[in-house]
Amino acid sequence: MAGWCDITTVLGQASILITTDVARALADVNESLGFETTGIWDDPRGFAILKREGCRVMIGTARIPHTITPCWQVRPGLWNARFWVSDAAALFSQMRQRGATIADGLEDTPGGVRGFGVRDSDGHDIGFWRGA
């Protein structure tokens, strides 16, 4: 009997970041992280998808009066989004030059994985780590 993994292939994944202001969040992710907006829905802007290479991030507006609680505030060390990259040091330098808010500087883990984290204007931690 074939397992469910034999039926299809997962082709991608997108993290979802909740915001109080989609326009502001788009500026964060476009300008400082280098993602490109691929679509915006709702009027006023309420939902957007951004892409960098083969990776996507979705941004959606929280319904008022919800409070946004980034993952790291619920459990230290967790990211709202994490991406695997080919060169963490080069990307760190690029994002720092673009004005990204650095949450965790470039570091090597005891297991030899190099990475860093940035924080958007809603407080979400977004990690970028070498490897897959």
mmCIF file with all atom_site columns, N, CA and C in Angstrom, residues 17-26 28 44-47 58-70 120-124:
data_model
loop_
_atom_site.group_PDB
_atom_site.id
_atom_site.type_symbol
_atom_site.label_atom_id
_atom_site.label_alt_id
_atom_site.label_comp_id
_atom_site.label_asym_id
_atom_site.label_entity_id
_atom_site.label_seq_id
_atom_site.pdbx_PDB_ins_code
_atom_site.Cartn_x
_atom_site.Cartn_y
_atom_site.Cartn_z
_atom_site.occupancy
_atom_site.B_iso_or_equiv
_atom_site.pdbx_formal_charge
_atom_site.auth_seq_id
_atom_site.auth_comp_id
_atom_site.auth_asym_id
_atom_site.auth_atom_id
_atom_site.pdbx_PDB_model_num
ATOM 1  N N  . LEU A 1 17  ? 2.588   36.351 8.513  1.00 0.00 ? 17  LEU A N  1
ATOM 2  C CA . LEU A 1 17  ? 2.844   37.355 9.530  1.00 0.00 ? 17  LEU A CA 1
ATOM 3  C C  . LEU A 1 17  ? 1.596   38.215 9.674  1.00 0.00 ? 17  LEU A C  1
ATOM 4  N N  . ILE A 1 18  ? 1.098   38.350 10.885 1.00 0.00 ? 18  ILE A N  1
ATOM 5  C CA . ILE A 1 18  ? -0.076  39.171 11.160 1.00 0.00 ? 18  ILE A CA 1
ATOM 6  C C  . ILE A 1 18  ? 0.410   40.576 11.517 1.00 0.00 ? 18  ILE A C  1
ATOM 7  N N  . THR A 1 19  ? -0.272  41.587 10.995 1.00 0.00 ? 19  THR A N  1
ATOM 8  C CA . THR A 1 19  ? 0.135   42.969 11.201 1.00 0.00 ? 19  THR A CA 1
ATOM 9  C C  . THR A 1 19  ? -1.067  43.849 11.519 1.00 0.00 ? 19  THR A C  1
ATOM 10 N N  . THR A 1 20  ? -0.801  45.024 12.046 1.00 0.00 ? 20  THR A N  1
ATOM 11 C CA . THR A 1 20  ? -1.848  46.016 12.224 1.00 0.00 ? 20  THR A CA 1
ATOM 12 C C  . THR A 1 20  ? -1.874  46.991 11.051 1.00 0.00 ? 20  THR A C  1
ATOM 13 N N  . ASP A 1 21  ? -0.850  46.929 10.184 1.00 0.00 ? 21  ASP A N  1
ATOM 14 C CA . ASP A 1 21  ? -0.731  47.871 9.074  1.00 0.00 ? 21  ASP A CA 1
ATOM 15 C C  . ASP A 1 21  ? -0.001  47.190 7.915  1.00 0.00 ? 21  ASP A C  1
ATOM 16 N N  . VAL A 1 22  ? -0.741  46.698 6.929  1.00 0.00 ? 22  VAL A N  1
ATOM 17 C CA . VAL A 1 22  ? -0.141  45.970 5.809  1.00 0.00 ? 22  VAL A CA 1
ATOM 18 C C  . VAL A 1 22  ? 0.832   46.850 5.033  1.00 0.00 ? 22  VAL A C  1
ATOM 19 N N  . ALA A 1 23  ? 0.503   48.111 4.803  1.00 0.00 ? 23  ALA A N  1
ATOM 20 C CA . ALA A 1 23  ? 1.396   49.000 4.050  1.00 0.00 ? 23  ALA A CA 1
ATOM 21 C C  . ALA A 1 23  ? 2.753   49.113 4.747  1.00 0.00 ? 23  ALA A C  1
ATOM 22 N N  . ARG A 1 24  ? 2.738   49.293 6.059  1.00 0.00 ? 24  ARG A N  1
ATOM 23 C CA . ARG A 1 24  ? 3.986   49.390 6.819  1.00 0.00 ? 24  ARG A CA 1
ATOM 24 C C  . ARG A 1 24  ? 4.743   48.074 6.779  1.00 0.00 ? 24  ARG A C  1
ATOM 25 N N  . ALA A 1 25  ? 4.035   46.959 6.954  1.00 0.00 ? 25  ALA A N  1
ATOM 26 C CA . ALA A 1 25  ? 4.678   45.642 6.930  1.00 0.00 ? 25  ALA A CA 1
ATOM 27 C C  . ALA A 1 25  ? 5.288   45.350 5.554  1.00 0.00 ? 25  ALA A C  1
ATOM 28 N N  . LEU A 1 26  ? 4.582   45.739 4.487  1.00 0.00 ? 26  LEU A N  1
ATOM 29 C CA . LEU A 1 26  ? 5.123   45.571 3.132  1.00 0.00 ? 26  LEU A CA 1
ATOM 30 C C  . LEU A 1 26  ? 6.427   46.334 2.980  1.00 0.00 ? 26  LEU A C  1
ATOM 31 N N  . ASP A 1 28  ? 8.560   47.105 5.301  1.00 0.00 ? 28  ASP A N  1
ATOM 32 C CA . ASP A 1 28  ? 9.592   46.367 6.050  1.00 0.00 ? 28  ASP A CA 1
ATOM 33 C C  . ASP A 1 28  ? 10.168  45.234 5.215  1.00 0.00 ? 28  ASP A C  1
ATOM 34 N N  . PRO A 1 44  ? -9.232  48.588 2.162  1.00 0.00 ? 44  PRO A N  1
ATOM 35 C CA . PRO A 1 44  ? -7.815  48.897 1.953  1.00 0.00 ? 44  PRO A CA 1
ATOM 36 C C  . PRO A 1 44  ? -6.960  47.640 2.064  1.00 0.00 ? 44  PRO A C  1
ATOM 37 N N  . ARG A 1 45  ? -5.698  47.779 1.757  1.00 0.00 ? 45  ARG A N  1
ATOM 38 C CA . ARG A 1 45  ? -4.789  46.635 1.772  1.00 0.00 ? 45  ARG A CA 1
ATOM 39 C C  . ARG A 1 45  ? -4.990  45.809 3.042  1.00 0.00 ? 45  ARG A C  1
ATOM 40 N N  . GLY A 1 46  ? -5.297  44.531 2.866  1.00 0.00 ? 46  GLY A N  1
ATOM 41 C CA . GLY A 1 46  ? -5.529  43.678 4.017  1.00 0.00 ? 46  GLY A CA 1
ATOM 42 C C  . GLY A 1 46  ? -4.741  42.389 3.985  1.00 0.00 ? 46  GLY A C  1
ATOM 43 N N  . PHE A 1 47  ? -4.243  42.019 2.792  1.00 0.00 ? 47  PHE A N  1
ATOM 44 C CA . PHE A 1 47  ? -3.514  40.769 2.663  1.00 0.00 ? 47  PHE A CA 1
ATOM 45 C C  . PHE A 1 47  ? -2.554  40.888 1.488  1.00 0.00 ? 47  PHE A C  1
ATOM 46 N N  . MET A 1 58  ? 3.433   35.622 3.607  1.00 0.00 ? 58  MET A N  1
ATOM 47 C CA . MET A 1 58  ? 2.105   36.212 3.514  1.00 0.00 ? 58  MET A CA 1
ATOM 48 C C  . MET A 1 58  ? 1.942   37.174 4.679  1.00 0.00 ? 58  MET A C  1
ATOM 49 N N  . ILE A 1 59  ? 1.313   38.315 4.400  1.00 0.00 ? 59  ILE A N  1
ATOM 50 C CA . ILE A 1 59  ? 1.074   39.323 5.431  1.00 0.00 ? 59  ILE A CA 1
ATOM 51 C C  . ILE A 1 59  ? -0.417  39.613 5.455  1.00 0.00 ? 59  ILE A C  1
ATOM 52 N N  . GLY A 1 60  ? -1.016  39.514 6.636  1.00 0.00 ? 60  GLY A N  1
ATOM 53 C CA . GLY A 1 60  ? -2.450  39.771 6.772  1.00 0.00 ? 60  GLY A CA 1
ATOM 54 C C  . GLY A 1 60  ? -2.739  40.708 7.919  1.00 0.00 ? 60  GLY A C  1
ATOM 55 N N  . THR A 1 61  ? -3.772  41.526 7.758  1.00 0.00 ? 61  THR A N  1
ATOM 56 C CA . THR A 1 61  ? -4.165  42.477 8.789  1.00 0.00 ? 61  THR A CA 1
ATOM 57 C C  . THR A 1 61  ? -4.940  41.777 9.893  1.00 0.00 ? 61  THR A C  1
ATOM 58 N N  . ALA A 1 62  ? -4.565  42.065 11.135 1.00 0.00 ? 62  ALA A N  1
ATOM 59 C CA . ALA A 1 62  ? -5.306  41.556 12.295 1.00 0.00 ? 62  ALA A CA 1
ATOM 60 C C  . ALA A 1 62  ? -6.611  42.325 12.414 1.00 0.00 ? 62  ALA A C  1
ATOM 61 N N  . ARG A 1 63  ? -7.623  41.635 12.804 1.00 0.00 ? 63  ARG A N  1
ATOM 62 C CA . ARG A 1 63  ? -8.893  42.307 13.078 1.00 0.00 ? 63  ARG A CA 1
ATOM 63 C C  . ARG A 1 63  ? -8.767  43.037 14.411 1.00 0.00 ? 63  ARG A C  1
ATOM 64 N N  . ILE A 1 64  ? -9.173  44.264 14.435 1.00 0.00 ? 64  ILE A N  1
ATOM 65 C CA . ILE A 1 64  ? -9.117  45.061 15.661 1.00 0.00 ? 64  ILE A CA 1
ATOM 66 C C  . ILE A 1 64  ? -10.110 44.447 16.639 1.00 0.00 ? 64  ILE A C  1
ATOM 67 N N  . PRO A 1 65  ? -9.874  44.264 17.884 1.00 0.00 ? 65  PRO A N  1
ATOM 68 C CA . PRO A 1 65  ? -8.794  44.784 18.700 1.00 0.00 ? 65  PRO A CA 1
ATOM 69 C C  . PRO A 1 65  ? -7.714  43.747 19.026 1.00 0.00 ? 65  PRO A C  1
ATOM 70 N N  . HIS A 1 66  ? -7.438  42.806 18.150 1.00 0.00 ? 66  HIS A N  1
ATOM 71 C CA . HIS A 1 66  ? -6.454  41.759 18.449 1.00 0.00 ? 66  HIS A CA 1
ATOM 72 C C  . HIS A 1 66  ? -5.059  42.329 18.647 1.00 0.00 ? 66  HIS A C  1
ATOM 73 N N  . THR A 1 67  ? -4.362  41.737 19.588 1.00 0.00 ? 67  THR A N  1
ATOM 74 C CA . THR A 1 67  ? -2.980  42.110 19.863 1.00 0.00 ? 67  THR A CA 1
ATOM 75 C C  . THR A 1 67  ? -2.065  41.141 19.143 1.00 0.00 ? 67  THR A C  1
ATOM 76 N N  . ILE A 1 68  ? -1.022  41.657 18.542 1.00 0.00 ? 68  ILE A N  1
ATOM 77 C CA . ILE A 1 68  ? -0.043  40.813 17.854 1.00 0.00 ? 68  ILE A CA 1
ATOM 78 C C  . ILE A 1 68  ? 1.000   40.375 18.869 1.00 0.00 ? 68  ILE A C  1
ATOM 79 N N  . THR A 1 69  ? 1.201   39.065 18.968 1.00 0.00 ? 69  THR A N  1
ATOM 80 C CA . THR A 1 69  ? 2.186   38.512 19.889 1.00 0.00 ? 69  THR A CA 1
ATOM 81 C C  . THR A 1 69  ? 3.186   37.689 19.088 1.00 0.00 ? 69  THR A C  1
ATOM 82 N N  . PRO A 1 70  ? 4.386   38.218 18.864 1.00 0.00 ? 70  PRO A N  1
ATOM 83 C CA . PRO A 1 70  ? 5.403   37.462 18.140 1.00 0.00 ? 70  PRO A CA 1
ATOM 84 C C  . PRO A 1 70  ? 5.756   36.172 18.871 1.00 0.00 ? 70  PRO A C  1
ATOM 85 N N  . ASP A 1 120 ? 10.722  42.607 12.419 1.00 0.00 ? 120 ASP A N  1
ATOM 86 C CA . ASP A 1 120 ? 9.940   43.592 11.666 1.00 0.00 ? 120 ASP A CA 1
ATOM 87 C C  . ASP A 1 120 ? 9.253   44.570 12.616 1.00 0.00 ? 120 ASP A C  1
ATOM 88 N N  . SER A 1 121 ? 8.526   45.524 12.062 1.00 0.00 ? 121 SER A N  1
ATOM 89 C CA . SER A 1 121 ? 7.917   46.576 12.881 1.00 0.00 ? 121 SER A CA 1
ATOM 90 C C  . SER A 1 121 ? 6.777   46.077 13.770 1.00 0.00 ? 121 SER A C  1
ATOM 91 N N  . ASP A 1 122 ? 6.280   44.859 13.537 1.00 0.00 ? 122 ASP A N  1
ATOM 92 C CA . ASP A 1 122 ? 5.287   44.259 14.427 1.00 0.00 ? 122 ASP A CA 1
ATOM 93 C C  . ASP A 1 122 ? 5.928   43.375 15.486 1.00 0.00 ? 122 ASP A C  1
ATOM 94 N N  . GLY A 1 123 ? 7.261   43.288 15.479 1.00 0.00 ? 123 GLY A N  1
ATOM 95 C CA . GLY A 1 123 ? 7.977   42.501 16.474 1.00 0.00 ? 123 GLY A CA 1
ATOM 96 C C  . GLY A 1 123 ? 8.246   41.064 16.086 1.00 0.00 ? 123 GLY A C  1
ATOM 97 N N  . HIS A 1 124 ? 7.854   40.643 14.879 1.00 0.00 ? 124 HIS A N  1
ATOM 98 C CA . HIS A 1 124 ? 8.111   39.268 14.438 1.00 0.00 ? 124 HIS A CA 1
ATOM 99 C C  . HIS A 1 124 ? 9.598   39.046 14.224 1.00 0.00 ? 124 HIS A C  1
#
